[in-house]
Protein backbone atom coordinates (compact mmCIF):
# COMPACT_ATOMS: atom_id res chain seq x y z
CA UNK A 1 0.00 0.00 0.00
CA UNK A 2 1.68 3.21 -1.17
CA UNK A 3 1.65 6.01 1.32
CA UNK A 4 1.46 9.69 0.43
CA UNK A 5 3.71 10.51 -2.49
CA UNK A 6 4.89 13.95 -3.52
CA UNK A 7 6.76 15.19 -6.57
CA UNK A 8 9.24 16.55 -7.20
CA UNK A 9 11.40 15.99 -4.11
CA UNK A 10 13.57 19.05 -4.76
CA UNK A 11 13.10 22.11 -6.89
CA UNK A 12 15.02 25.33 -7.55
CA UNK A 13 13.15 28.30 -9.00
CA UNK A 14 13.92 31.95 -9.66
CA UNK A 15 12.06 34.85 -8.06
CA UNK A 16 8.93 35.73 -10.00
CA UNK A 17 8.49 32.28 -11.47
CA UNK A 18 5.58 29.94 -10.88
CA UNK A 19 5.74 26.41 -9.45
CA UNK A 20 3.41 23.41 -9.28
CA UNK A 21 3.83 20.70 -6.67
CA UNK A 22 1.96 17.40 -6.78
CA UNK A 23 0.60 14.98 -4.21
CA UNK A 24 -1.03 11.57 -4.36
CA UNK A 25 -2.84 10.64 -1.16
CA UNK A 26 -2.68 7.36 0.66
CA UNK A 27 -5.01 4.73 -0.75
CA UNK A 28 -8.52 5.17 0.69
CA UNK A 29 -7.96 8.80 1.70
CA UNK A 30 -10.09 11.56 0.20
CA UNK A 31 -8.84 14.69 2.01
CA UNK A 32 -5.59 16.43 1.17
CA UNK A 33 -3.97 19.23 3.15
CA UNK A 34 -0.90 21.27 2.26
CA UNK A 35 1.60 22.72 4.72
CA UNK A 36 4.64 24.98 4.42
CA UNK A 37 7.56 24.37 6.76
CA UNK A 38 10.25 27.03 6.89
CA UNK A 39 13.63 26.16 8.40
CA UNK A 40 13.44 25.87 12.17
CA UNK A 41 9.65 26.21 12.26
CA UNK A 42 6.72 23.86 12.52
CA UNK A 43 4.56 23.22 9.45
CA UNK A 44 2.02 25.95 8.70
CA UNK A 45 -1.39 25.06 7.23
CA UNK A 46 -1.93 26.41 3.72
CA UNK A 47 -5.25 24.84 2.70
CA UNK A 48 -7.26 21.65 2.57
CA UNK A 49 -9.15 19.99 -0.27
CA UNK A 50 -12.10 17.63 -0.04
CA UNK A 51 -14.43 16.59 -2.86
CA UNK A 52 -12.41 18.73 -5.26
CA UNK A 53 -13.12 21.91 -3.31
CA UNK A 54 -11.05 24.04 -0.97
CA UNK A 55 -12.59 23.39 2.42
CA UNK A 56 -10.32 25.41 4.70
CA UNK A 57 -7.57 27.94 4.13
CA UNK A 58 -4.78 29.21 6.33
CA UNK A 59 -3.23 32.66 6.37
CA UNK A 60 -1.53 32.54 2.97
CA UNK A 61 -1.85 35.03 0.10
CA UNK A 62 -3.77 34.35 -3.09
CA UNK A 63 -0.48 33.54 -4.83
CA UNK A 64 -0.97 30.12 -3.27
CA UNK A 65 -3.68 28.13 -5.00
CA UNK A 66 -4.56 24.51 -5.35
CA UNK A 67 -6.64 21.90 -6.99
CA UNK A 68 -7.94 18.43 -6.23
CA UNK A 69 -8.70 15.94 -8.98
CA UNK A 70 -11.43 13.27 -9.08
CA UNK A 71 -8.86 10.62 -8.07
CA UNK A 72 -8.16 12.71 -4.91
CA UNK A 73 -4.66 13.72 -5.98
CA UNK A 74 -3.83 17.38 -5.55
CA UNK A 75 -1.64 20.19 -6.81
CA UNK A 76 -0.27 23.23 -5.05
CA UNK A 77 0.53 26.22 -7.26
CA UNK A 78 2.55 29.22 -6.17
CA UNK A 79 2.77 32.26 -8.45
CA UNK A 80 5.22 35.16 -8.42
CA UNK A 81 7.69 33.32 -6.20
CA UNK A 82 9.46 35.23 -3.44
CA UNK A 83 12.68 34.32 -1.67
CA UNK A 84 10.58 33.79 1.45
CA UNK A 85 8.66 30.98 -0.25
CA UNK A 86 11.73 28.77 0.12
CA UNK A 87 10.59 25.94 2.38
CA UNK A 88 9.64 22.30 2.67
CA UNK A 89 6.12 21.83 1.30
CA UNK A 90 4.30 18.92 2.88
CA UNK A 91 1.17 17.19 1.74
CA UNK A 92 -0.94 15.24 4.22
CA UNK A 93 -3.87 12.97 3.48
CA UNK A 94 -6.62 11.70 5.73
CA UNK A 95 -9.86 9.82 5.41
CA UNK A 96 -13.33 9.87 6.89
CA UNK A 97 -13.01 6.65 8.87
CA UNK A 98 -9.69 7.43 10.50
CA UNK A 99 -8.80 11.09 10.82
CA UNK A 100 -5.07 10.42 11.35
CA UNK A 101 -3.07 12.50 8.88
CA UNK A 102 -0.25 10.85 6.95
CA UNK A 103 2.45 13.04 5.47
CA UNK A 104 4.40 12.71 2.27
CA UNK A 105 8.16 13.15 2.27
CA UNK A 106 7.76 16.74 1.08
CA UNK A 107 9.04 18.91 -1.73
CA UNK A 108 11.98 21.13 -0.85
CA UNK A 109 11.60 24.38 -2.79
CA UNK A 110 14.47 26.82 -3.07
CA UNK A 111 13.81 30.24 -4.60
CA UNK A 112 16.91 32.12 -5.76
CA UNK B 1 1.21 35.04 20.38
CA UNK B 2 1.61 31.71 18.60
CA UNK B 3 -1.34 29.34 18.75
CA UNK B 4 0.85 26.46 19.96
CA UNK B 5 3.95 27.22 22.01
CA UNK B 6 6.82 24.88 22.80
CA UNK B 7 10.24 25.25 24.36
CA UNK B 8 12.56 24.93 21.34
CA UNK B 9 15.37 23.33 23.34
CA UNK B 10 17.64 21.72 22.45
CA UNK B 11 17.40 19.21 25.24
CA UNK B 12 20.71 17.36 25.48
CA UNK B 13 20.34 14.22 27.60
CA UNK B 14 22.36 11.04 28.20
CA UNK B 15 21.06 7.65 27.20
CA UNK B 16 18.71 6.25 29.82
CA UNK B 17 17.54 9.66 31.02
CA UNK B 18 13.94 10.72 31.45
CA UNK B 19 12.97 13.90 29.63
CA UNK B 20 9.74 15.90 29.57
CA UNK B 21 8.43 18.33 26.99
CA UNK B 22 5.65 20.83 27.56
CA UNK B 23 3.34 22.65 25.22
CA UNK B 24 0.54 25.20 25.61
CA UNK B 25 -2.21 26.06 23.15
CA UNK B 26 -4.37 29.16 22.97
CA UNK B 27 -7.51 28.04 21.10
CA UNK B 28 -9.97 26.55 23.57
CA UNK B 29 -11.96 25.13 20.64
CA UNK B 30 -9.16 22.66 19.91
CA UNK B 31 -10.57 19.17 19.75
CA UNK B 32 -7.72 16.76 19.18
CA UNK B 33 -4.15 16.71 20.36
CA UNK B 34 -1.05 14.93 19.14
CA UNK B 35 2.68 14.59 19.39
CA UNK B 36 4.51 14.17 16.09
CA UNK B 37 8.15 13.26 15.63
CA UNK B 38 10.24 14.74 12.83
CA UNK B 39 13.70 13.52 11.92
CA UNK B 40 16.11 15.87 10.17
CA UNK B 41 14.88 16.77 6.67
CA UNK B 42 12.08 14.18 6.84
CA UNK B 43 8.32 14.41 7.09
CA UNK B 44 6.53 14.54 10.47
CA UNK B 45 5.22 11.20 11.72
CA UNK B 46 2.55 10.66 14.33
CA UNK B 47 4.07 9.57 17.63
CA UNK B 48 0.89 9.43 19.64
CA UNK B 49 -2.48 11.01 20.19
CA UNK B 50 -3.10 12.69 23.54
CA UNK B 51 -6.22 12.07 25.59
CA UNK B 52 -7.60 13.84 28.64
CA UNK B 53 -7.18 10.71 30.74
CA UNK B 54 -3.51 10.50 29.81
CA UNK B 55 -2.09 7.72 27.72
CA UNK B 56 1.04 5.65 27.50
CA UNK B 57 2.79 3.87 24.65
CA UNK B 58 5.83 1.97 25.83
CA UNK B 59 8.39 4.50 27.07
CA UNK B 60 6.22 7.46 26.04
CA UNK B 61 3.52 9.04 28.20
CA UNK B 62 1.32 11.94 27.11
CA UNK B 63 -0.91 14.12 29.25
CA UNK B 64 -3.53 16.72 28.43
CA UNK B 65 -4.95 19.37 30.76
CA UNK B 66 -7.84 21.07 28.96
CA UNK B 67 -8.46 23.55 31.77
CA UNK B 68 -4.87 24.83 31.58
CA UNK B 69 -4.60 24.20 27.83
CA UNK B 70 -1.41 22.32 28.44
CA UNK B 71 0.02 19.17 26.85
CA UNK B 72 3.05 17.18 27.93
CA UNK B 73 5.19 14.31 26.68
CA UNK B 74 7.41 12.21 28.92
CA UNK B 75 10.08 9.94 27.48
CA UNK B 76 11.61 7.39 29.82
CA UNK B 77 14.87 5.48 29.31
CA UNK B 78 15.93 7.66 26.35
CA UNK B 79 17.56 5.92 23.39
CA UNK B 80 19.96 7.38 20.83
CA UNK B 81 17.22 6.76 18.26
CA UNK B 82 14.88 9.14 20.13
CA UNK B 83 16.96 12.07 18.89
CA UNK B 84 14.58 14.14 16.76
CA UNK B 85 12.33 17.19 16.82
CA UNK B 86 9.08 16.67 18.72
CA UNK B 87 6.13 18.67 17.44
CA UNK B 88 3.12 19.47 19.59
CA UNK B 89 0.00 19.56 17.41
CA UNK B 90 -3.62 20.55 18.00
CA UNK B 91 -6.53 20.11 15.65
CA UNK B 92 -9.76 22.03 15.31
CA UNK B 93 -12.53 21.50 12.82
CA UNK B 94 -11.91 19.39 9.78
CA UNK B 95 -8.47 17.93 10.49
CA UNK B 96 -6.62 21.23 10.15
CA UNK B 97 -3.45 20.67 12.17
CA UNK B 98 -1.78 23.51 14.03
CA UNK B 99 1.86 22.79 14.85
CA UNK B 100 4.19 24.18 17.43
CA UNK B 101 7.71 25.07 16.30
CA UNK B 102 9.06 21.87 17.80
CA UNK B 103 11.41 20.84 20.58
CA UNK B 104 14.80 19.40 19.64
CA UNK B 105 15.95 16.35 21.58
CA UNK B 106 19.51 15.08 21.39
CA UNK B 107 20.29 11.86 23.20
CA UNK B 108 24.00 11.21 23.67
CA UNK B 109 25.90 8.05 24.63
PDB file of C-alpha atoms in Angstrom:
ATOM      1  CA  UNK A   1       0.000   0.000   0.000  1.00  0.00           C
ATOM      2  CA  UNK A   2       1.683   3.208  -1.169  1.00  0.00           C
ATOM      3  CA  UNK A   3       1.652   6.012   1.323  1.00  0.00           C
ATOM      4  CA  UNK A   4       1.462   9.685   0.433  1.00  0.00           C
ATOM      5  CA  UNK A   5       3.714  10.510  -2.491  1.00  0.00           C
ATOM      6  CA  UNK A   6       4.890  13.948  -3.523  1.00  0.00           C
ATOM      7  CA  UNK A   7       6.763  15.193  -6.568  1.00  0.00           C
ATOM      8  CA  UNK A   8       9.241  16.555  -7.200  1.00  0.00           C
ATOM      9  CA  UNK A   9      11.397  15.987  -4.113  1.00  0.00           C
ATOM     10  CA  UNK A  10      13.574  19.046  -4.760  1.00  0.00           C
ATOM     11  CA  UNK A  11      13.098  22.112  -6.891  1.00  0.00           C
ATOM     12  CA  UNK A  12      15.021  25.328  -7.554  1.00  0.00           C
ATOM     13  CA  UNK A  13      13.153  28.299  -9.000  1.00  0.00           C
ATOM     14  CA  UNK A  14      13.916  31.951  -9.660  1.00  0.00           C
ATOM     15  CA  UNK A  15      12.060  34.845  -8.055  1.00  0.00           C
ATOM     16  CA  UNK A  16       8.926  35.728  -9.996  1.00  0.00           C
ATOM     17  CA  UNK A  17       8.486  32.275 -11.473  1.00  0.00           C
ATOM     18  CA  UNK A  18       5.581  29.943 -10.882  1.00  0.00           C
ATOM     19  CA  UNK A  19       5.737  26.412  -9.454  1.00  0.00           C
ATOM     20  CA  UNK A  20       3.409  23.414  -9.281  1.00  0.00           C
ATOM     21  CA  UNK A  21       3.829  20.700  -6.666  1.00  0.00           C
ATOM     22  CA  UNK A  22       1.959  17.404  -6.777  1.00  0.00           C
ATOM     23  CA  UNK A  23       0.596  14.984  -4.213  1.00  0.00           C
ATOM     24  CA  UNK A  24      -1.026  11.572  -4.358  1.00  0.00           C
ATOM     25  CA  UNK A  25      -2.842  10.642  -1.165  1.00  0.00           C
ATOM     26  CA  UNK A  26      -2.677   7.359   0.657  1.00  0.00           C
ATOM     27  CA  UNK A  27      -5.008   4.734  -0.747  1.00  0.00           C
ATOM     28  CA  UNK A  28      -8.515   5.168   0.687  1.00  0.00           C
ATOM     29  CA  UNK A  29      -7.964   8.802   1.698  1.00  0.00           C
ATOM     30  CA  UNK A  30     -10.089  11.564   0.197  1.00  0.00           C
ATOM     31  CA  UNK A  31      -8.845  14.686   2.008  1.00  0.00           C
ATOM     32  CA  UNK A  32      -5.585  16.430   1.167  1.00  0.00           C
ATOM     33  CA  UNK A  33      -3.968  19.229   3.152  1.00  0.00           C
ATOM     34  CA  UNK A  34      -0.899  21.273   2.262  1.00  0.00           C
ATOM     35  CA  UNK A  35       1.603  22.724   4.724  1.00  0.00           C
ATOM     36  CA  UNK A  36       4.639  24.980   4.419  1.00  0.00           C
ATOM     37  CA  UNK A  37       7.558  24.373   6.760  1.00  0.00           C
ATOM     38  CA  UNK A  38      10.253  27.030   6.895  1.00  0.00           C
ATOM     39  CA  UNK A  39      13.628  26.162   8.399  1.00  0.00           C
ATOM     40  CA  UNK A  40      13.442  25.868  12.174  1.00  0.00           C
ATOM     41  CA  UNK A  41       9.649  26.214  12.258  1.00  0.00           C
ATOM     42  CA  UNK A  42       6.720  23.862  12.517  1.00  0.00           C
ATOM     43  CA  UNK A  43       4.557  23.217   9.454  1.00  0.00           C
ATOM     44  CA  UNK A  44       2.020  25.949   8.704  1.00  0.00           C
ATOM     45  CA  UNK A  45      -1.393  25.058   7.232  1.00  0.00           C
ATOM     46  CA  UNK A  46      -1.930  26.410   3.720  1.00  0.00           C
ATOM     47  CA  UNK A  47      -5.252  24.844   2.700  1.00  0.00           C
ATOM     48  CA  UNK A  48      -7.264  21.649   2.567  1.00  0.00           C
ATOM     49  CA  UNK A  49      -9.148  19.992  -0.275  1.00  0.00           C
ATOM     50  CA  UNK A  50     -12.097  17.631  -0.044  1.00  0.00           C
ATOM     51  CA  UNK A  51     -14.435  16.590  -2.856  1.00  0.00           C
ATOM     52  CA  UNK A  52     -12.405  18.735  -5.257  1.00  0.00           C
ATOM     53  CA  UNK A  53     -13.118  21.913  -3.311  1.00  0.00           C
ATOM     54  CA  UNK A  54     -11.052  24.042  -0.965  1.00  0.00           C
ATOM     55  CA  UNK A  55     -12.592  23.385   2.421  1.00  0.00           C
ATOM     56  CA  UNK A  56     -10.317  25.411   4.695  1.00  0.00           C
ATOM     57  CA  UNK A  57      -7.572  27.943   4.133  1.00  0.00           C
ATOM     58  CA  UNK A  58      -4.777  29.211   6.333  1.00  0.00           C
ATOM     59  CA  UNK A  59      -3.226  32.657   6.370  1.00  0.00           C
ATOM     60  CA  UNK A  60      -1.525  32.537   2.972  1.00  0.00           C
ATOM     61  CA  UNK A  61      -1.849  35.029   0.097  1.00  0.00           C
ATOM     62  CA  UNK A  62      -3.771  34.350  -3.090  1.00  0.00           C
ATOM     63  CA  UNK A  63      -0.484  33.545  -4.827  1.00  0.00           C
ATOM     64  CA  UNK A  64      -0.974  30.124  -3.268  1.00  0.00           C
ATOM     65  CA  UNK A  65      -3.680  28.134  -5.002  1.00  0.00           C
ATOM     66  CA  UNK A  66      -4.565  24.511  -5.347  1.00  0.00           C
ATOM     67  CA  UNK A  67      -6.644  21.896  -6.992  1.00  0.00           C
ATOM     68  CA  UNK A  68      -7.943  18.433  -6.228  1.00  0.00           C
ATOM     69  CA  UNK A  69      -8.704  15.944  -8.975  1.00  0.00           C
ATOM     70  CA  UNK A  70     -11.431  13.269  -9.075  1.00  0.00           C
ATOM     71  CA  UNK A  71      -8.864  10.622  -8.072  1.00  0.00           C
ATOM     72  CA  UNK A  72      -8.164  12.714  -4.907  1.00  0.00           C
ATOM     73  CA  UNK A  73      -4.660  13.723  -5.983  1.00  0.00           C
ATOM     74  CA  UNK A  74      -3.830  17.376  -5.548  1.00  0.00           C
ATOM     75  CA  UNK A  75      -1.638  20.186  -6.810  1.00  0.00           C
ATOM     76  CA  UNK A  76      -0.273  23.235  -5.052  1.00  0.00           C
ATOM     77  CA  UNK A  77       0.526  26.219  -7.262  1.00  0.00           C
ATOM     78  CA  UNK A  78       2.547  29.217  -6.172  1.00  0.00           C
ATOM     79  CA  UNK A  79       2.766  32.261  -8.445  1.00  0.00           C
ATOM     80  CA  UNK A  80       5.225  35.161  -8.424  1.00  0.00           C
ATOM     81  CA  UNK A  81       7.689  33.316  -6.204  1.00  0.00           C
ATOM     82  CA  UNK A  82       9.461  35.227  -3.444  1.00  0.00           C
ATOM     83  CA  UNK A  83      12.683  34.323  -1.668  1.00  0.00           C
ATOM     84  CA  UNK A  84      10.581  33.789   1.449  1.00  0.00           C
ATOM     85  CA  UNK A  85       8.656  30.984  -0.255  1.00  0.00           C
ATOM     86  CA  UNK A  86      11.734  28.766   0.118  1.00  0.00           C
ATOM     87  CA  UNK A  87      10.591  25.942   2.383  1.00  0.00           C
ATOM     88  CA  UNK A  88       9.645  22.301   2.665  1.00  0.00           C
ATOM     89  CA  UNK A  89       6.121  21.829   1.298  1.00  0.00           C
ATOM     90  CA  UNK A  90       4.303  18.925   2.876  1.00  0.00           C
ATOM     91  CA  UNK A  91       1.171  17.186   1.741  1.00  0.00           C
ATOM     92  CA  UNK A  92      -0.942  15.238   4.218  1.00  0.00           C
ATOM     93  CA  UNK A  93      -3.867  12.967   3.479  1.00  0.00           C
ATOM     94  CA  UNK A  94      -6.617  11.705   5.734  1.00  0.00           C
ATOM     95  CA  UNK A  95      -9.859   9.819   5.410  1.00  0.00           C
ATOM     96  CA  UNK A  96     -13.326   9.873   6.892  1.00  0.00           C
ATOM     97  CA  UNK A  97     -13.014   6.653   8.867  1.00  0.00           C
ATOM     98  CA  UNK A  98      -9.690   7.432  10.499  1.00  0.00           C
ATOM     99  CA  UNK A  99      -8.798  11.092  10.823  1.00  0.00           C
ATOM    100  CA  UNK A 100      -5.068  10.420  11.349  1.00  0.00           C
ATOM    101  CA  UNK A 101      -3.071  12.496   8.884  1.00  0.00           C
ATOM    102  CA  UNK A 102      -0.253  10.850   6.951  1.00  0.00           C
ATOM    103  CA  UNK A 103       2.449  13.044   5.467  1.00  0.00           C
ATOM    104  CA  UNK A 104       4.400  12.707   2.267  1.00  0.00           C
ATOM    105  CA  UNK A 105       8.160  13.148   2.266  1.00  0.00           C
ATOM    106  CA  UNK A 106       7.763  16.738   1.085  1.00  0.00           C
ATOM    107  CA  UNK A 107       9.042  18.911  -1.727  1.00  0.00           C
ATOM    108  CA  UNK A 108      11.981  21.130  -0.847  1.00  0.00           C
ATOM    109  CA  UNK A 109      11.599  24.376  -2.795  1.00  0.00           C
ATOM    110  CA  UNK A 110      14.465  26.821  -3.070  1.00  0.00           C
ATOM    111  CA  UNK A 111      13.813  30.238  -4.597  1.00  0.00           C
ATOM    112  CA  UNK A 112      16.907  32.124  -5.762  1.00  0.00           C
TER     113      UNK A 112
ATOM    114  CA  UNK B   1       1.209  35.039  20.384  1.00  0.00           C
ATOM    115  CA  UNK B   2       1.608  31.705  18.602  1.00  0.00           C
ATOM    116  CA  UNK B   3      -1.341  29.340  18.745  1.00  0.00           C
ATOM    117  CA  UNK B   4       0.847  26.456  19.957  1.00  0.00           C
ATOM    118  CA  UNK B   5       3.948  27.223  22.007  1.00  0.00           C
ATOM    119  CA  UNK B   6       6.819  24.880  22.804  1.00  0.00           C
ATOM    120  CA  UNK B   7      10.241  25.251  24.359  1.00  0.00           C
ATOM    121  CA  UNK B   8      12.564  24.931  21.337  1.00  0.00           C
ATOM    122  CA  UNK B   9      15.370  23.333  23.342  1.00  0.00           C
ATOM    123  CA  UNK B  10      17.636  21.719  22.447  1.00  0.00           C
ATOM    124  CA  UNK B  11      17.399  19.212  25.242  1.00  0.00           C
ATOM    125  CA  UNK B  12      20.707  17.359  25.477  1.00  0.00           C
ATOM    126  CA  UNK B  13      20.336  14.223  27.604  1.00  0.00           C
ATOM    127  CA  UNK B  14      22.361  11.041  28.204  1.00  0.00           C
ATOM    128  CA  UNK B  15      21.058   7.646  27.201  1.00  0.00           C
ATOM    129  CA  UNK B  16      18.706   6.254  29.817  1.00  0.00           C
ATOM    130  CA  UNK B  17      17.540   9.657  31.024  1.00  0.00           C
ATOM    131  CA  UNK B  18      13.940  10.719  31.452  1.00  0.00           C
ATOM    132  CA  UNK B  19      12.971  13.898  29.629  1.00  0.00           C
ATOM    133  CA  UNK B  20       9.741  15.896  29.572  1.00  0.00           C
ATOM    134  CA  UNK B  21       8.427  18.330  26.988  1.00  0.00           C
ATOM    135  CA  UNK B  22       5.650  20.832  27.557  1.00  0.00           C
ATOM    136  CA  UNK B  23       3.337  22.652  25.225  1.00  0.00           C
ATOM    137  CA  UNK B  24       0.544  25.199  25.609  1.00  0.00           C
ATOM    138  CA  UNK B  25      -2.205  26.057  23.145  1.00  0.00           C
ATOM    139  CA  UNK B  26      -4.367  29.155  22.972  1.00  0.00           C
ATOM    140  CA  UNK B  27      -7.510  28.037  21.104  1.00  0.00           C
ATOM    141  CA  UNK B  28      -9.970  26.547  23.574  1.00  0.00           C
ATOM    142  CA  UNK B  29     -11.963  25.127  20.640  1.00  0.00           C
ATOM    143  CA  UNK B  30      -9.161  22.662  19.906  1.00  0.00           C
ATOM    144  CA  UNK B  31     -10.574  19.171  19.752  1.00  0.00           C
ATOM    145  CA  UNK B  32      -7.717  16.758  19.182  1.00  0.00           C
ATOM    146  CA  UNK B  33      -4.149  16.711  20.359  1.00  0.00           C
ATOM    147  CA  UNK B  34      -1.052  14.926  19.139  1.00  0.00           C
ATOM    148  CA  UNK B  35       2.679  14.592  19.392  1.00  0.00           C
ATOM    149  CA  UNK B  36       4.509  14.170  16.091  1.00  0.00           C
ATOM    150  CA  UNK B  37       8.145  13.264  15.631  1.00  0.00           C
ATOM    151  CA  UNK B  38      10.240  14.737  12.834  1.00  0.00           C
ATOM    152  CA  UNK B  39      13.700  13.516  11.917  1.00  0.00           C
ATOM    153  CA  UNK B  40      16.108  15.870  10.173  1.00  0.00           C
ATOM    154  CA  UNK B  41      14.879  16.772   6.674  1.00  0.00           C
ATOM    155  CA  UNK B  42      12.084  14.182   6.838  1.00  0.00           C
ATOM    156  CA  UNK B  43       8.323  14.408   7.093  1.00  0.00           C
ATOM    157  CA  UNK B  44       6.525  14.537  10.475  1.00  0.00           C
ATOM    158  CA  UNK B  45       5.221  11.197  11.716  1.00  0.00           C
ATOM    159  CA  UNK B  46       2.551  10.661  14.333  1.00  0.00           C
ATOM    160  CA  UNK B  47       4.074   9.571  17.632  1.00  0.00           C
ATOM    161  CA  UNK B  48       0.885   9.429  19.640  1.00  0.00           C
ATOM    162  CA  UNK B  49      -2.480  11.008  20.186  1.00  0.00           C
ATOM    163  CA  UNK B  50      -3.100  12.686  23.535  1.00  0.00           C
ATOM    164  CA  UNK B  51      -6.216  12.069  25.593  1.00  0.00           C
ATOM    165  CA  UNK B  52      -7.599  13.842  28.640  1.00  0.00           C
ATOM    166  CA  UNK B  53      -7.181  10.710  30.738  1.00  0.00           C
ATOM    167  CA  UNK B  54      -3.512  10.496  29.807  1.00  0.00           C
ATOM    168  CA  UNK B  55      -2.086   7.716  27.724  1.00  0.00           C
ATOM    169  CA  UNK B  56       1.043   5.650  27.499  1.00  0.00           C
ATOM    170  CA  UNK B  57       2.789   3.873  24.652  1.00  0.00           C
ATOM    171  CA  UNK B  58       5.828   1.974  25.832  1.00  0.00           C
ATOM    172  CA  UNK B  59       8.392   4.502  27.067  1.00  0.00           C
ATOM    173  CA  UNK B  60       6.219   7.462  26.040  1.00  0.00           C
ATOM    174  CA  UNK B  61       3.520   9.045  28.203  1.00  0.00           C
ATOM    175  CA  UNK B  62       1.321  11.944  27.108  1.00  0.00           C
ATOM    176  CA  UNK B  63      -0.914  14.116  29.252  1.00  0.00           C
ATOM    177  CA  UNK B  64      -3.531  16.725  28.434  1.00  0.00           C
ATOM    178  CA  UNK B  65      -4.950  19.367  30.761  1.00  0.00           C
ATOM    179  CA  UNK B  66      -7.838  21.067  28.958  1.00  0.00           C
ATOM    180  CA  UNK B  67      -8.458  23.549  31.768  1.00  0.00           C
ATOM    181  CA  UNK B  68      -4.874  24.826  31.578  1.00  0.00           C
ATOM    182  CA  UNK B  69      -4.603  24.202  27.827  1.00  0.00           C
ATOM    183  CA  UNK B  70      -1.410  22.324  28.437  1.00  0.00           C
ATOM    184  CA  UNK B  71       0.025  19.172  26.846  1.00  0.00           C
ATOM    185  CA  UNK B  72       3.046  17.175  27.927  1.00  0.00           C
ATOM    186  CA  UNK B  73       5.190  14.315  26.677  1.00  0.00           C
ATOM    187  CA  UNK B  74       7.408  12.211  28.916  1.00  0.00           C
ATOM    188  CA  UNK B  75      10.085   9.942  27.477  1.00  0.00           C
ATOM    189  CA  UNK B  76      11.612   7.390  29.823  1.00  0.00           C
ATOM    190  CA  UNK B  77      14.871   5.485  29.305  1.00  0.00           C
ATOM    191  CA  UNK B  78      15.929   7.656  26.352  1.00  0.00           C
ATOM    192  CA  UNK B  79      17.565   5.923  23.389  1.00  0.00           C
ATOM    193  CA  UNK B  80      19.956   7.379  20.826  1.00  0.00           C
ATOM    194  CA  UNK B  81      17.218   6.761  18.258  1.00  0.00           C
ATOM    195  CA  UNK B  82      14.880   9.137  20.131  1.00  0.00           C
ATOM    196  CA  UNK B  83      16.961  12.074  18.885  1.00  0.00           C
ATOM    197  CA  UNK B  84      14.582  14.136  16.759  1.00  0.00           C
ATOM    198  CA  UNK B  85      12.332  17.189  16.824  1.00  0.00           C
ATOM    199  CA  UNK B  86       9.082  16.669  18.716  1.00  0.00           C
ATOM    200  CA  UNK B  87       6.130  18.670  17.444  1.00  0.00           C
ATOM    201  CA  UNK B  88       3.123  19.470  19.592  1.00  0.00           C
ATOM    202  CA  UNK B  89       0.001  19.560  17.415  1.00  0.00           C
ATOM    203  CA  UNK B  90      -3.617  20.546  17.998  1.00  0.00           C
ATOM    204  CA  UNK B  91      -6.526  20.106  15.646  1.00  0.00           C
ATOM    205  CA  UNK B  92      -9.758  22.033  15.305  1.00  0.00           C
ATOM    206  CA  UNK B  93     -12.533  21.498  12.823  1.00  0.00           C
ATOM    207  CA  UNK B  94     -11.908  19.385   9.776  1.00  0.00           C
ATOM    208  CA  UNK B  95      -8.473  17.932  10.489  1.00  0.00           C
ATOM    209  CA  UNK B  96      -6.616  21.225  10.147  1.00  0.00           C
ATOM    210  CA  UNK B  97      -3.451  20.667  12.167  1.00  0.00           C
ATOM    211  CA  UNK B  98      -1.778  23.507  14.033  1.00  0.00           C
ATOM    212  CA  UNK B  99       1.861  22.788  14.853  1.00  0.00           C
ATOM    213  CA  UNK B 100       4.190  24.176  17.428  1.00  0.00           C
ATOM    214  CA  UNK B 101       7.707  25.073  16.303  1.00  0.00           C
ATOM    215  CA  UNK B 102       9.059  21.866  17.797  1.00  0.00           C
ATOM    216  CA  UNK B 103      11.409  20.835  20.581  1.00  0.00           C
ATOM    217  CA  UNK B 104      14.798  19.398  19.637  1.00  0.00           C
ATOM    218  CA  UNK B 105      15.947  16.348  21.584  1.00  0.00           C
ATOM    219  CA  UNK B 106      19.513  15.085  21.391  1.00  0.00           C
ATOM    220  CA  UNK B 107      20.292  11.857  23.204  1.00  0.00           C
ATOM    221  CA  UNK B 108      24.001  11.213  23.671  1.00  0.00           C
ATOM    222  CA  UNK B 109      25.899   8.053  24.628  1.00  0.00           C
TER     223      UNK B 109
END
